[in-house]
Amino acid sequence: MNKIITVGREFGSGGRELGKRLADLLHIAYYDKEIVTEIAKKTSLAESYVHQVMEHNPTIYYPITIGHSFYPMVNPIMDLNNSIYVEQSRIIKEMADESDCVIVGRCADYILRERKPMRLFVYADMQFKMDRCRKKAPSDEEPLSDKELKQHITSIDKNRSKYYQFFTGQKWGERINYDFCINTTNLSIKEVALAISRMF
C-alpha cells in the first residue's frame, strides 16, 4: 500500500505549505488544486464553480446517504454538489492508488480512511493566521482591516467545517479524527515538515 499523508488545515495556518514541504522532502506527489482541476475536467464544470462548492457549506442540510429517501423532490443544486463530491472521492482514490502522495484538504482523510493515511490537522491562533494572510496577499490587493480579515478567515473555516461534516458525518478539526494536530503559531513550518518527514 502506498504512503499517504492527508492535511486538513485552518485557513492561514500554513497547512498547504507544510504539505508541499513534506512532499518535497519525501520526494512524493503533492495534490491540492490539481484535484479541483481534475473534477472540472470530468464534470465539465468551471474550476471556479467546483472550488466554490468545495469551500462552501452544502445548501441543504441532510445527509448525502439518505437525502432522496426523505426528500422525493429532486434538488438540482444538491444533486450537482453530490456529484462533485462523488467525483472528488473517485479522483482522490485514484491519486492514492497511483503513488505515494500528500493530499491537502478535500475530505481526503475520510475518503481514504481504509488506506490508513497519516492524518494531519494544522491550526493556529487568529493573529498568526491574519499575519500570514497579509504576508501572502498580492501587493496590488486592497488590504483588509483587522475586522474584515478576521471575518474572512472565520467564514472560510466555518464553511470548510460544514462541508466536511456534511459529507463525512465527522467534526472537522476534532483531534480523534487525526493522528497529529499541529499548532503552527510558534513553530517554523519548515522545521515541522522536516520532523514529520523523519518519521518515514
PDB file of N, CA, C and O in Angstrom, residues 78-123:
ATOM      1  N   MET A  78     -28.384  20.421  -5.154  1.00  0.00           N
ATOM      2  CA  MET A  78     -27.873  19.403  -4.255  1.00  0.00           C
ATOM      3  C   MET A  78     -27.319  18.222  -5.033  1.00  0.00           C
ATOM      4  O   MET A  78     -26.280  17.649  -4.679  1.00  0.00           O
ATOM      5  N   ASP A  79     -28.013  17.844  -6.107  1.00  0.00           N
ATOM      6  CA  ASP A  79     -27.524  16.750  -6.948  1.00  0.00           C
ATOM      7  C   ASP A  79     -26.163  17.087  -7.537  1.00  0.00           C
ATOM      8  O   ASP A  79     -25.285  16.233  -7.630  1.00  0.00           O
ATOM      9  N   LEU A  80     -25.984  18.335  -7.934  1.00  0.00           N
ATOM     10  CA  LEU A  80     -24.708  18.768  -8.505  1.00  0.00           C
ATOM     11  C   LEU A  80     -23.615  18.738  -7.446  1.00  0.00           C
ATOM     12  O   LEU A  80     -22.496  18.270  -7.693  1.00  0.00           O
ATOM     13  N   ASN A  81     -23.928  19.218  -6.241  1.00  0.00           N
ATOM     14  CA  ASN A  81     -22.959  19.179  -5.147  1.00  0.00           C
ATOM     15  C   ASN A  81     -22.546  17.747  -4.827  1.00  0.00           C
ATOM     16  O   ASN A  81     -21.373  17.450  -4.608  1.00  0.00           O
ATOM     17  N   ASN A  82     -23.539  16.859  -4.796  1.00  0.00           N
ATOM     18  CA  ASN A  82     -23.250  15.457  -4.510  1.00  0.00           C
ATOM     19  C   ASN A  82     -22.401  14.824  -5.596  1.00  0.00           C
ATOM     20  O   ASN A  82     -21.488  14.039  -5.306  1.00  0.00           O
ATOM     21  N   SER A  83     -22.685  15.167  -6.855  1.00  0.00           N
ATOM     22  CA  SER A  83     -21.919  14.594  -7.959  1.00  0.00           C
ATOM     23  C   SER A  83     -20.466  15.063  -7.918  1.00  0.00           C
ATOM     24  O   SER A  83     -19.547  14.309  -8.257  1.00  0.00           O
ATOM     25  N   ILE A  84     -20.245  16.298  -7.470  1.00  0.00           N
ATOM     26  CA  ILE A  84     -18.878  16.813  -7.337  1.00  0.00           C
ATOM     27  C   ILE A  84     -18.144  16.036  -6.248  1.00  0.00           C
ATOM     28  O   ILE A  84     -16.983  15.653  -6.417  1.00  0.00           O
ATOM     29  N   TYR A  85     -18.824  15.770  -5.135  1.00  0.00           N
ATOM     30  CA  TYR A  85     -18.178  15.012  -4.056  1.00  0.00           C
ATOM     31  C   TYR A  85     -17.860  13.582  -4.498  1.00  0.00           C
ATOM     32  O   TYR A  85     -16.793  13.049  -4.182  1.00  0.00           O
ATOM     33  N   VAL A  86     -18.771  12.967  -5.220  1.00  0.00           N
ATOM     34  CA  VAL A  86     -18.541  11.601  -5.711  1.00  0.00           C
ATOM     35  C   VAL A  86     -17.332  11.573  -6.636  1.00  0.00           C
ATOM     36  O   VAL A  86     -16.470  10.686  -6.548  1.00  0.00           O
ATOM     37  N   GLU A  87     -17.245  12.560  -7.530  1.00  0.00           N
ATOM     38  CA  GLU A  87     -16.107  12.631  -8.451  1.00  0.00           C
ATOM     39  C   GLU A  87     -14.821  12.929  -7.681  1.00  0.00           C
ATOM     40  O   GLU A  87     -13.757  12.382  -7.973  1.00  0.00           O
ATOM     41  N   GLN A  88     -14.925  13.809  -6.695  1.00  0.00           N
ATOM     42  CA  GLN A  88     -13.782  14.131  -5.839  1.00  0.00           C
ATOM     43  C   GLN A  88     -13.257  12.874  -5.153  1.00  0.00           C
ATOM     44  O   GLN A  88     -12.040  12.628  -5.130  1.00  0.00           O
ATOM     45  N   SER A  89     -14.143  12.056  -4.626  1.00  0.00           N
ATOM     46  CA  SER A  89     -13.753  10.818  -3.950  1.00  0.00           C
ATOM     47  C   SER A  89     -13.050   9.868  -4.918  1.00  0.00           C
ATOM     48  O   SER A  89     -12.022   9.269  -4.576  1.00  0.00           O
ATOM     49  N   ARG A  90     -13.605   9.730  -6.111  1.00  0.00           N
ATOM     50  CA  ARG A  90     -13.024   8.817  -7.093  1.00  0.00           C
ATOM     51  C   ARG A  90     -11.624   9.259  -7.495  1.00  0.00           C
ATOM     52  O   ARG A  90     -10.689   8.448  -7.559  1.00  0.00           O
ATOM     53  N   ILE A  91     -11.452  10.561  -7.737  1.00  0.00           N
ATOM     54  CA  ILE A  91     -10.155  11.099  -8.161  1.00  0.00           C
ATOM     55  C   ILE A  91      -9.119  10.952  -7.050  1.00  0.00           C
ATOM     56  O   ILE A  91      -7.972  10.564  -7.295  1.00  0.00           O
ATOM     57  N   ILE A  92      -9.504  11.258  -5.815  1.00  0.00           N
ATOM     58  CA  ILE A  92      -8.573  11.143  -4.684  1.00  0.00           C
ATOM     59  C   ILE A  92      -8.128   9.697  -4.500  1.00  0.00           C
ATOM     60  O   ILE A  92      -6.949   9.426  -4.255  1.00  0.00           O
ATOM     61  N   LYS A  93      -9.039   8.748  -4.639  1.00  0.00           N
ATOM     62  CA  LYS A  93      -8.678   7.334  -4.521  1.00  0.00           C
ATOM     63  C   LYS A  93      -7.727   6.919  -5.643  1.00  0.00           C
ATOM     64  O   LYS A  93      -6.781   6.148  -5.415  1.00  0.00           O
ATOM     65  N   GLU A  94      -7.961   7.421  -6.848  1.00  0.00           N
ATOM     66  CA  GLU A  94      -7.073   7.114  -7.975  1.00  0.00           C
ATOM     67  C   GLU A  94      -5.672   7.659  -7.719  1.00  0.00           C
ATOM     68  O   GLU A  94      -4.672   6.979  -7.971  1.00  0.00           O
ATOM     69  N   MET A  95      -5.594   8.891  -7.212  1.00  0.00           N
ATOM     70  CA  MET A  95      -4.304   9.507  -6.914  1.00  0.00           C
ATOM     71  C   MET A  95      -3.553   8.710  -5.856  1.00  0.00           C
ATOM     72  O   MET A  95      -2.343   8.503  -5.949  1.00  0.00           O
ATOM     73  N   ALA A  96      -4.285   8.266  -4.834  1.00  0.00           N
ATOM     74  CA  ALA A  96      -3.661   7.493  -3.753  1.00  0.00           C
ATOM     75  C   ALA A  96      -3.205   6.123  -4.242  1.00  0.00           C
ATOM     76  O   ALA A  96      -2.231   5.568  -3.725  1.00  0.00           O
ATOM     77  N   ASP A  97      -3.895   5.577  -5.230  1.00  0.00           N
ATOM     78  CA  ASP A  97      -3.527   4.268  -5.776  1.00  0.00           C
ATOM     79  C   ASP A  97      -2.296   4.345  -6.686  1.00  0.00           C
ATOM     80  O   ASP A  97      -1.554   3.375  -6.816  1.00  0.00           O
ATOM     81  N   GLU A  98      -2.099   5.510  -7.301  1.00  0.00           N
ATOM     82  CA  GLU A  98      -1.029   5.661  -8.289  1.00  0.00           C
ATOM     83  C   GLU A  98       0.353   5.710  -7.653  1.00  0.00           C
ATOM     84  O   GLU A  98       1.312   5.148  -8.188  1.00  0.00           O
ATOM     85  N   SER A  99       0.490   6.419  -6.515  1.00  0.00           N
ATOM     86  CA  SER A  99       1.821   6.592  -5.926  1.00  0.00           C
ATOM     87  C   SER A  99       1.730   7.116  -4.499  1.00  0.00           C
ATOM     88  O   SER A  99       0.649   7.498  -4.038  1.00  0.00           O
ATOM     89  N   ASP A 100       2.866   7.148  -3.806  1.00  0.00           N
ATOM     90  CA  ASP A 100       2.945   7.818  -2.511  1.00  0.00           C
ATOM     91  C   ASP A 100       2.561   9.279  -2.729  1.00  0.00           C
ATOM     92  O   ASP A 100       2.926   9.871  -3.758  1.00  0.00           O
ATOM     93  N   CYS A 101       1.862   9.874  -1.786  1.00  0.00           N
ATOM     94  CA  CYS A 101       1.424  11.250  -2.026  1.00  0.00           C
ATOM     95  C   CYS A 101       1.012  11.982  -0.751  1.00  0.00           C
ATOM     96  O   CYS A 101       0.739  11.367   0.287  1.00  0.00           O
ATOM     97  N   VAL A 102       0.975  13.310  -0.871  1.00  0.00           N
ATOM     98  CA  VAL A 102       0.404  14.205   0.137  1.00  0.00           C
ATOM     99  C   VAL A 102      -0.830  14.840  -0.498  1.00  0.00           C
ATOM    100  O   VAL A 102      -0.757  15.354  -1.621  1.00  0.00           O
ATOM    101  N   ILE A 103      -1.954  14.786   0.199  1.00  0.00           N
ATOM    102  CA  ILE A 103      -3.193  15.376  -0.316  1.00  0.00           C
ATOM    103  C   ILE A 103      -3.697  16.390   0.698  1.00  0.00           C
ATOM    104  O   ILE A 103      -3.880  16.073   1.879  1.00  0.00           O
ATOM    105  N   VAL A 104      -3.922  17.615   0.233  1.00  0.00           N
ATOM    106  CA  VAL A 104      -4.369  18.701   1.108  1.00  0.00           C
ATOM    107  C   VAL A 104      -5.884  18.880   1.008  1.00  0.00           C
ATOM    108  O   VAL A 104      -6.431  19.058  -0.085  1.00  0.00           O
ATOM    109  N   GLY A 105      -6.549  18.836   2.162  1.00  0.00           N
ATOM    110  CA  GLY A 105      -7.980  19.121   2.223  1.00  0.00           C
ATOM    111  C   GLY A 105      -8.858  18.117   1.508  1.00  0.00           C
ATOM    112  O   GLY A 105      -8.533  16.943   1.374  1.00  0.00           O
ATOM    113  N   ARG A 106     -10.024  18.566   1.055  1.00  0.00           N
ATOM    114  CA  ARG A 106     -10.967  17.799   0.241  1.00  0.00           C
ATOM    115  C   ARG A 106     -11.473  16.515   0.899  1.00  0.00           C
ATOM    116  O   ARG A 106     -11.752  15.533   0.230  1.00  0.00           O
ATOM    117  N   CYS A 107     -11.537  16.497   2.227  1.00  0.00           N
ATOM    118  CA  CYS A 107     -12.029  15.323   2.972  1.00  0.00           C
ATOM    119  C   CYS A 107     -11.201  14.079   2.697  1.00  0.00           C
ATOM    120  O   CYS A 107     -11.679  12.946   2.901  1.00  0.00           O
ATOM    121  N   ALA A 108      -9.955  14.249   2.267  1.00  0.00           N
ATOM    122  CA  ALA A 108      -9.123  13.101   1.884  1.00  0.00           C
ATOM    123  C   ALA A 108      -8.892  12.143   3.041  1.00  0.00           C
ATOM    124  O   ALA A 108      -8.819  10.929   2.843  1.00  0.00           O
ATOM    125  N   ASP A 109      -8.776  12.664   4.257  1.00  0.00           N
ATOM    126  CA  ASP A 109      -8.552  11.793   5.412  1.00  0.00           C
ATOM    127  C   ASP A 109      -9.702  10.805   5.582  1.00  0.00           C
ATOM    128  O   ASP A 109      -9.488   9.637   5.923  1.00  0.00           O
ATOM    129  N   TYR A 110     -10.922  11.250   5.311  1.00  0.00           N
ATOM    130  CA  TYR A 110     -12.097  10.393   5.432  1.00  0.00           C
ATOM    131  C   TYR A 110     -12.246   9.487   4.209  1.00  0.00           C
ATOM    132  O   TYR A 110     -12.489   8.279   4.342  1.00  0.00           O
ATOM    133  N   ILE A 111     -12.092  10.057   3.039  1.00  0.00           N
ATOM    134  CA  ILE A 111     -12.247   9.288   1.794  1.00  0.00           C
ATOM    135  C   ILE A 111     -11.263   8.119   1.742  1.00  0.00           C
ATOM    136  O   ILE A 111     -11.595   7.034   1.263  1.00  0.00           O
ATOM    137  N   LEU A 112     -10.052   8.346   2.268  1.00  0.00           N
ATOM    138  CA  LEU A 112      -9.004   7.321   2.205  1.00  0.00           C
ATOM    139  C   LEU A 112      -8.837   6.560   3.519  1.00  0.00           C
ATOM    140  O   LEU A 112      -7.815   5.912   3.738  1.00  0.00           O
ATOM    141  N   ARG A 113      -9.830   6.613   4.388  1.00  0.00           N
ATOM    142  CA  ARG A 113      -9.693   6.039   5.728  1.00  0.00           C
ATOM    143  C   ARG A 113      -9.320   4.555   5.703  1.00  0.00           C
ATOM    144  O   ARG A 113      -8.595   4.080   6.587  1.00  0.00           O
ATOM    145  N   GLU A 114      -9.793   3.816   4.714  1.00  0.00           N
ATOM    146  CA  GLU A 114      -9.478   2.385   4.651  1.00  0.00           C
ATOM    147  C   GLU A 114      -8.022   2.131   4.272  1.00  0.00           C
ATOM    148  O   GLU A 114      -7.498   1.032   4.504  1.00  0.00           O
ATOM    149  N   ARG A 115      -7.357   3.147   3.718  1.00  0.00           N
ATOM    150  CA  ARG A 115      -5.945   3.019   3.341  1.00  0.00           C
ATOM    151  C   ARG A 115      -5.012   3.448   4.471  1.00  0.00           C
ATOM    152  O   ARG A 115      -3.796   3.447   4.315  1.00  0.00           O
ATOM    153  N   LYS A 116      -5.577   3.849   5.598  1.00  0.00           N
ATOM    154  CA  LYS A 116      -4.813   4.214   6.797  1.00  0.00           C
ATOM    155  C   LYS A 116      -3.742   5.282   6.524  1.00  0.00           C
ATOM    156  O   LYS A 116      -2.552   5.078   6.766  1.00  0.00           O
ATOM    157  N   PRO A 117      -4.131   6.452   6.018  1.00  0.00           N
ATOM    158  CA  PRO A 117      -3.142   7.503   5.792  1.00  0.00           C
ATOM    159  C   PRO A 117      -2.670   8.115   7.105  1.00  0.00           C
ATOM    160  O   PRO A 117      -3.320   7.947   8.147  1.00  0.00           O
ATOM    161  N   MET A 118      -1.542   8.825   7.074  1.00  0.00           N
ATOM    162  CA  MET A 118      -1.170   9.660   8.213  1.00  0.00           C
ATOM    163  C   MET A 118      -2.006  10.929   8.080  1.00  0.00           C
ATOM    164  O   MET A 118      -1.889  11.654   7.093  1.00  0.00           O
ATOM    165  N   ARG A 119      -2.829  11.197   9.078  1.00  0.00           N
ATOM    166  CA  ARG A 119      -3.776  12.307   9.008  1.00  0.00           C
ATOM    167  C   ARG A 119      -3.306  13.478   9.873  1.00  0.00           C
ATOM    168  O   ARG A 119      -3.215  13.351  11.090  1.00  0.00           O
ATOM    169  N   LEU A 120      -3.006  14.592   9.226  1.00  0.00           N
ATOM    170  CA  LEU A 120      -2.566  15.781   9.938  1.00  0.00           C
ATOM    171  C   LEU A 120      -3.677  16.825   9.932  1.00  0.00           C
ATOM    172  O   LEU A 120      -4.421  16.937   8.957  1.00  0.00           O
ATOM    173  N   PHE A 121      -3.777  17.579  11.015  1.00  0.00           N
ATOM    174  CA  PHE A 121      -4.645  18.757  11.029  1.00  0.00           C
ATOM    175  C   PHE A 121      -3.823  19.916  11.549  1.00  0.00           C
ATOM    176  O   PHE A 121      -3.224  19.840  12.627  1.00  0.00           O
ATOM    177  N   VAL A 122      -3.788  20.997  10.782  1.00  0.00           N
ATOM    178  CA  VAL A 122      -2.944  22.144  11.096  1.00  0.00           C
ATOM    179  C   VAL A 122      -3.825  23.332  11.493  1.00  0.00           C
ATOM    180  O   VAL A 122      -4.772  23.676  10.786  1.00  0.00           O
ATOM    181  N   TYR A 123      -3.490  23.947  12.618  1.00  0.00           N
ATOM    182  CA  TYR A 123      -4.262  25.088  13.095  1.00  0.00           C
ATOM    183  C   TYR A 123      -3.321  26.126  13.709  1.00  0.00           C
ATOM    184  O   TYR A 123      -2.121  25.869  13.894  1.00  0.00           O
TER     185      TYR A 123
END
